[in-house]
CSV table of C-alpha atoms in Angstrom, one decimal:
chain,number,residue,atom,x,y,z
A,24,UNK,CA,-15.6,16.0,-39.8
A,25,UNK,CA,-17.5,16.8,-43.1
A,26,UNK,CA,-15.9,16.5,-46.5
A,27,UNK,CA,-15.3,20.1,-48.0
A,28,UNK,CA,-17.9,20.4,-50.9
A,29,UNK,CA,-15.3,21.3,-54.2
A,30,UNK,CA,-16.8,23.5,-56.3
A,31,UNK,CA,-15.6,23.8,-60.6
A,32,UNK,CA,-16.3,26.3,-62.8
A,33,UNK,CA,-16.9,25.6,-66.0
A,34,UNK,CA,-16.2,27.4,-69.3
A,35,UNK,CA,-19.4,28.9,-69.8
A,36,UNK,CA,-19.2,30.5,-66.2
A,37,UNK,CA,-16.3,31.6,-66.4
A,38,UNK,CA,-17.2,33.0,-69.3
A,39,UNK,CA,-20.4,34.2,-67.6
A,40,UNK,CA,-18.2,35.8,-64.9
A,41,UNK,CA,-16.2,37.7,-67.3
A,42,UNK,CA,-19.2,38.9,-69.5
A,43,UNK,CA,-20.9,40.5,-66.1
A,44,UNK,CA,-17.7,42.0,-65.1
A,45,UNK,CA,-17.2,43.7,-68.6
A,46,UNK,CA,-20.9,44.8,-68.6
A,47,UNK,CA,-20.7,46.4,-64.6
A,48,UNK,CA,-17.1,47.8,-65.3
A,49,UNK,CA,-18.6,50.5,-67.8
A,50,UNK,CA,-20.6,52.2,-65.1
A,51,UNK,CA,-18.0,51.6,-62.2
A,52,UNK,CA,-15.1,49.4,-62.1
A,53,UNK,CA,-15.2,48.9,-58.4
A,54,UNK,CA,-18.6,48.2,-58.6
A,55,UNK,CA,-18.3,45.1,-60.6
A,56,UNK,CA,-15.1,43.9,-58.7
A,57,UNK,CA,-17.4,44.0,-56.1
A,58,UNK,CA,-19.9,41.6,-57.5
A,59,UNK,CA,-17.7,39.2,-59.0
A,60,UNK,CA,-16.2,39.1,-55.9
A,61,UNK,CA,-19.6,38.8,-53.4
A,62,UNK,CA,-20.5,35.6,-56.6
A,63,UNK,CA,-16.8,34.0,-55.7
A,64,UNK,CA,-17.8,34.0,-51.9
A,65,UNK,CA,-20.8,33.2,-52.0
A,66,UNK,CA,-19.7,30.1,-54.0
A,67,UNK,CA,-17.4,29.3,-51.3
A,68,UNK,CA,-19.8,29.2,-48.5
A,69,UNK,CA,-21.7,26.1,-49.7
A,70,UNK,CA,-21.4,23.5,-46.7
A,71,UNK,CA,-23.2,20.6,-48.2
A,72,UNK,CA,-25.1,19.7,-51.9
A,73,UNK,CA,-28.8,20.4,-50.4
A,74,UNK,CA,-28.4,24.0,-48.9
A,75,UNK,CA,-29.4,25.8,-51.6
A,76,UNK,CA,-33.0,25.0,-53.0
A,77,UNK,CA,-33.8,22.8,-56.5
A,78,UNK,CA,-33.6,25.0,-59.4
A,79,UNK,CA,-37.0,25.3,-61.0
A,80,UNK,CA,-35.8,25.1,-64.6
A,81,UNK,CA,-33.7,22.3,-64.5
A,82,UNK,CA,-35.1,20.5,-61.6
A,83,UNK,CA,-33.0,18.0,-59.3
A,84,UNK,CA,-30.5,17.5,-59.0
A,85,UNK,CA,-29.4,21.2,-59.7
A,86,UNK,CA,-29.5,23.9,-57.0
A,87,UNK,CA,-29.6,27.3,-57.1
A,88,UNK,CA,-28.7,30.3,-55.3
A,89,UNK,CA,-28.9,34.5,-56.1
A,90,UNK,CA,-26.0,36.9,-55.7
A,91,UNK,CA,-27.2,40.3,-55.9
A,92,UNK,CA,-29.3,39.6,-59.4
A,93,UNK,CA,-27.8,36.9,-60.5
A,94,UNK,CA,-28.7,33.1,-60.0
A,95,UNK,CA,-25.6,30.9,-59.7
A,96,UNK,CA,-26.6,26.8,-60.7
């Protein structure tokens, strides 16, 4: 049995979370439920630390994945 990968949230994305809600919300409210919500899942779906490939900014041993437009690290 593998060990369930935690994943926190710091500050700055949860401040990041809030500042892309508040920007969707002004053309639809549902709309940007609906992508904070597909970010939270996708977050939730991570198995193990090398699914996701090496960010190309900040380099190992940070990965990175896209939601919609965005790119979660």
């Amino acid at each position: 049995m593998s060990k369930k990968i935690r994943i926190l949230w710091d500050n700055n994305a949860k401040s990041d979370l809030k500042l892309i809600f508040e920007f969707l919300k002004i053309k639809s409210l549902q709309g940007a439920k609906n992508v904070i919500a597909d970010i939270l899942l996708q977050s939730k779906s991570i198995q193990f630390a090398q699914q996701y490939q090496v960010d190309e900014i900040l380099g190992e041993p940070y990965r990175r994945m896209i939601v919609r437009n965005y790119k979660i690290v």
